[in-house]
């Protein structure tokens, strides 16, 4: 059917395709890629594939600025506060700072007559953070610049802001940190954490607030595999075809289908925050599309590895899945045992 040269070219092309598939779509290839990236000191795209096979459902999202100590987020607490999301995120990021890196925040607190102990208190901390941010707002109206001034100090931030403005760059935390003196790496990480946490605290809910939860975040006995695995989201009990809404403005990173997650949608909200919506019956947006907060993005279903109609909702900060209920300071859906679940 084919001449020998043509057949040879076809065989060669198929061999290259097989190698590429093994490199990018198998655990062995992902392990090799991760090892190569580690040896060369580069970032790797193998993590989501390995997470998929490990059953953790990881996804790629932008990390915190280079050099920041943000490999692990500060411990989350159950906050019942009326403080705005930025203040709550700032409070938690400050709690995660080492004692020697808290001097700029303590100095500003002293000017406002705030006791340092208030900044670490779960009841008073978010309100204290709000007052600090309000004090900086007249001089630093942009949110990222304000956080930079809080954690690094106003003087280094003024200098960095002048340099960034002279260069024609955007006054972002990433650009400002490039012009800070050495020794402020912890401040960079804390400001980035505050932004990510604030974004998470400001998220809405993808279904009505009163929707019951059949399976919470955390380790559990897998309903299909029968082994103990981390459940990286919450299962929300909704009928098939129910509306699934975007919890915040963002860009669609993934809208596809696989055997585990079914029809899955991942939205990138920026600042290292992504949300995932799994097991849908229908996806209503495409990769690359920007969506508004509250936009109809999917209809729930029972696709993939699922034991009944429901929505698996997942929140990730800097590629790490976290319990979305830890950020529900307004209301929490009621638990519901013995209903449909998934991995």
XYZ file of C-alpha atoms in Angstrom:
343
model
C 0.000 0.000 0.000
C 2.854 2.394 0.877
C 6.236 2.685 -0.772
C 9.195 1.843 1.456
C 10.318 5.491 1.959
C 6.772 6.529 2.824
C 6.305 3.574 5.164
C 9.606 4.366 6.865
C 8.581 7.966 7.418
C 5.222 6.842 8.774
C 6.877 4.398 11.186
C 9.303 7.076 12.319
C 6.457 9.557 12.905
C 4.494 6.994 14.917
C 7.576 6.201 17.003
C 8.091 9.905 17.765
C 4.407 10.200 18.684
C 4.679 7.223 21.057
C 7.752 8.717 22.741
C 6.043 12.070 23.127
C 2.960 10.374 24.615
C 5.096 8.431 27.097
C 6.992 11.608 28.043
C 3.898 13.730 28.682
C 1.072 11.344 29.510
C 2.414 8.494 31.661
C 3.572 8.449 35.297
C 7.010 7.180 34.235
C 7.489 10.072 31.838
C 6.226 12.531 34.445
C 8.720 11.196 36.990
C 11.558 11.596 34.500
C 10.437 15.148 33.713
C 10.195 16.033 37.390
C 13.677 14.615 38.038
C 15.136 16.470 35.069
C 13.535 19.743 36.172
C 14.847 19.257 39.714
C 18.388 18.560 38.458
C 18.347 21.658 36.238
C 16.673 23.851 38.862
C 13.648 24.517 36.679
C 9.883 24.265 37.197
C 8.106 21.134 36.030
C 4.697 20.544 34.460
C 4.657 16.941 35.666
C 2.934 17.667 38.962
C -0.709 17.659 37.752
C -0.217 14.351 35.918
C 1.327 12.714 38.969
C -1.449 14.145 41.126
C -3.995 12.675 38.726
C -2.551 9.171 39.121
C -2.171 9.659 42.866
C -5.826 10.609 43.084
C -5.227 14.086 44.499
C -6.560 16.025 41.521
C -3.822 18.668 41.450
C -3.789 21.427 38.867
C -1.201 23.872 37.617
C -1.612 27.435 38.846
C 0.832 30.323 39.113
C 3.034 30.070 42.198
C 4.165 32.782 44.570
C 7.026 35.108 43.594
C 10.495 33.538 43.306
C 12.367 33.406 46.587
C 9.262 33.576 48.761
C 8.832 31.103 51.617
C 5.394 30.165 50.324
C 5.886 26.442 49.909
C 3.302 26.017 52.648
C 0.529 28.415 53.489
C 0.118 29.652 57.063
C -2.259 27.591 59.208
C -5.852 28.472 58.471
C -8.196 29.222 61.314
C -11.957 29.306 61.402
C -12.572 33.029 61.178
C -15.932 34.501 62.062
C -15.166 38.078 61.139
C -16.783 40.976 59.372
C -13.401 42.219 58.216
C -13.022 42.360 54.414
C -11.265 39.458 52.646
C -8.013 41.422 52.213
C -7.825 42.053 55.955
C -8.454 38.399 56.751
C -5.807 37.278 54.275
C -3.350 39.843 55.642
C -3.929 38.656 59.206
C -3.219 35.014 58.318
C -0.161 35.902 56.243
C 1.226 37.968 59.140
C 0.736 35.037 61.523
C 2.853 32.917 59.185
C 5.782 35.347 59.234
C 8.863 34.568 61.346
C 9.226 36.910 64.328
C 12.261 38.698 62.864
C 10.313 39.661 59.718
C 7.438 41.362 61.558
C 9.258 44.637 62.320
C 7.696 46.795 59.526
C 4.178 45.732 60.541
C 4.913 46.321 64.229
C 6.272 49.789 63.434
C 3.102 50.788 61.584
C 0.957 49.307 64.360
C 2.850 51.386 66.909
C 2.087 54.568 64.973
C -1.629 53.715 65.122
C -1.556 52.778 68.789
C -2.199 49.076 68.164
C -0.670 46.545 70.541
C 1.487 43.907 68.757
C -0.490 41.179 70.536
C -3.641 42.290 68.706
C -2.077 41.418 65.366
C -1.794 37.763 66.379
C -5.122 37.406 68.152
C -7.758 35.461 66.203
C -10.574 37.669 67.477
C -8.863 41.053 67.025
C -6.327 40.279 64.289
C -8.490 40.762 61.165
C -9.800 44.098 62.454
C -6.253 45.231 63.307
C -5.126 44.284 59.796
C -8.006 46.293 58.346
C -6.912 49.394 60.267
C -3.310 48.997 59.075
C -4.394 48.683 55.455
C -6.704 51.700 55.733
C -3.852 53.783 57.143
C -1.732 52.976 54.078
C -4.514 53.438 51.524
C -4.155 57.235 50.965
C -0.502 56.930 49.925
C -0.732 53.461 48.350
C -4.194 53.084 46.756
C -3.291 49.973 44.734
C -3.922 46.784 46.680
C -0.634 45.048 45.861
C 1.428 48.164 46.584
C -0.376 48.620 49.897
C 0.476 45.068 50.964
C 4.070 45.635 49.873
C 4.264 48.746 52.068
C 2.763 46.855 54.997
C 5.085 43.857 54.941
C 8.287 45.453 53.555
C 7.841 48.951 54.932
C 6.829 52.249 53.266
C 10.388 53.435 52.542
C 11.535 50.422 50.429
C 8.138 50.424 48.727
C 8.329 54.117 47.793
C 11.752 53.559 46.260
C 10.649 50.425 44.388
C 7.465 52.122 43.167
C 9.449 55.060 41.785
C 11.764 52.677 39.915
C 8.882 50.633 38.492
C 7.044 53.780 37.397
C 10.193 55.149 35.731
C 10.570 51.886 33.825
C 6.952 52.040 32.659
C 5.984 48.836 34.461
C 2.785 47.966 36.279
C 2.872 48.541 40.063
C 2.546 44.857 40.889
C 4.069 42.978 43.806
C 6.308 41.019 41.442
C 7.750 44.181 39.875
C 8.189 45.926 43.222
C 10.033 42.987 44.779
C 12.705 43.193 42.071
C 13.786 46.587 43.413
C 13.749 45.758 47.114
C 17.028 45.335 48.976
C 18.060 41.839 49.997
C 16.554 40.417 53.157
C 12.926 41.098 52.281
C 12.159 37.682 50.805
C 9.832 36.872 53.701
C 7.923 40.110 53.079
C 7.466 39.178 49.419
C 6.097 35.782 50.346
C 3.773 37.182 53.014
C 2.311 39.783 50.658
C 1.740 37.122 47.990
C 0.097 34.853 50.545
C -2.160 37.670 51.687
C -3.312 38.253 48.107
C -4.027 34.550 47.543
C -5.861 34.172 50.844
C -7.851 37.354 50.258
C -8.938 36.035 46.864
C -10.016 32.757 48.460
C -11.959 34.533 51.230
C -13.778 36.570 48.588
C -15.033 33.589 46.578
C -18.734 32.926 46.201
C -20.280 29.421 46.170
C -20.925 27.489 42.919
C -24.417 26.324 43.942
C -27.052 27.688 46.362
C -25.644 28.323 49.844
C -27.981 25.827 51.504
C -26.862 22.882 49.327
C -25.899 19.912 51.571
C -22.420 18.376 51.510
C -22.204 14.607 51.160
C -18.420 14.296 51.531
C -16.142 16.985 53.015
C -12.469 17.720 52.324
C -9.918 15.366 53.882
C -8.812 11.767 54.042
C -11.559 9.198 53.701
C -12.271 5.666 52.583
C -12.604 5.889 48.806
C -16.214 4.965 47.876
C -15.119 3.149 44.694
C -11.541 1.962 45.268
C -12.028 1.067 48.932
C -8.667 2.589 49.985
C -7.886 5.602 52.159
C -7.263 8.655 49.949
C -7.296 12.398 50.235
C -10.568 13.890 49.034
C -9.357 17.174 47.589
C -12.659 19.010 47.521
C -16.229 18.898 48.764
C -19.115 16.972 47.214
C -22.261 19.075 46.890
C -25.591 17.264 46.581
C -27.383 18.659 43.529
C -29.642 17.141 40.916
C -28.268 16.368 37.482
C -28.507 19.435 35.253
C -28.327 21.944 38.116
C -26.647 25.269 37.391
C -22.957 25.556 38.292
C -21.768 29.156 38.692
C -18.273 30.644 38.616
C -17.301 31.625 42.163
C -15.248 34.605 40.949
C -14.030 36.294 37.810
C -11.318 34.354 36.000
C -10.078 32.612 32.895
C -10.976 29.034 31.981
C -7.829 26.914 32.171
C -9.416 23.574 31.340
C -12.756 22.397 29.964
C -12.487 18.730 29.049
C -13.379 15.196 30.108
C -11.477 12.284 31.634
C -12.319 8.947 33.233
C -11.890 10.156 36.834
C -13.227 13.722 36.932
C -15.784 13.349 34.160
C -16.564 16.624 32.445
C -14.294 18.942 34.408
C -13.840 22.688 34.421
C -10.886 24.567 35.964
C -10.949 28.347 36.339
C -7.874 30.435 37.146
C -8.758 33.442 39.297
C -5.226 34.842 39.442
C -2.921 35.285 42.446
C -2.330 31.549 42.575
C -6.007 30.643 43.102
C -7.915 28.118 40.987
C -11.241 26.354 41.361
C -12.348 23.071 39.788
C -15.853 21.764 39.070
C -16.055 18.025 38.310
C -18.565 15.381 37.097
C -20.680 17.816 35.108
C -23.175 16.726 32.481
C -22.430 19.759 30.309
C -19.667 22.373 30.045
C -20.795 25.787 28.831
C -17.441 27.570 28.454
C -14.201 26.912 26.578
C -10.506 27.056 27.513
C -9.163 30.613 27.395
C -12.585 32.189 27.868
C -12.964 34.837 30.566
C -15.932 34.406 32.869
C -17.577 36.792 35.301
C -18.411 36.090 38.918
C -21.740 34.254 39.051
C -21.666 33.286 35.360
C -23.284 29.987 34.382
C -20.326 27.796 33.398
C -21.626 24.197 33.592
C -24.498 21.927 34.521
C -23.920 19.299 37.178
C -24.030 15.606 36.405
C -22.751 12.119 37.135
C -19.850 11.705 34.694
C -16.478 10.142 35.422
C -15.796 8.089 38.553
C -18.935 8.950 40.480
C -21.507 7.100 42.566
C -24.373 9.502 41.974
C -25.294 12.990 40.717
C -23.365 15.708 42.524
C -20.798 18.478 42.045
C -17.231 18.019 43.258
C -15.975 21.546 44.003
C -12.262 22.064 44.607
C -10.164 25.057 45.652
C -6.376 25.196 45.195
C -3.879 27.789 46.416
C -0.469 27.728 44.735
C -1.272 24.264 43.322
C -2.167 22.899 46.771
C -5.764 21.758 47.342
C -7.291 23.303 50.457
C -10.626 22.907 52.204
C -12.993 25.476 50.663
C -15.087 25.442 53.841
C -12.187 27.027 55.741
C -12.882 30.180 53.747
C -16.652 30.208 54.225
C -16.859 32.873 56.935
C -20.425 33.891 56.085
C -22.282 30.571 56.092
C -21.544 26.896 55.821
C -23.635 24.345 53.912
C -25.114 21.627 56.119
C -23.465 18.178 56.153
C -25.379 15.236 54.724
C -24.117 11.720 55.370
C -24.729 8.652 53.271
C -25.220 10.281 49.873
C -23.430 10.239 46.535
C -19.686 10.765 46.429
C -16.635 10.432 44.220
C -12.833 10.230 44.425
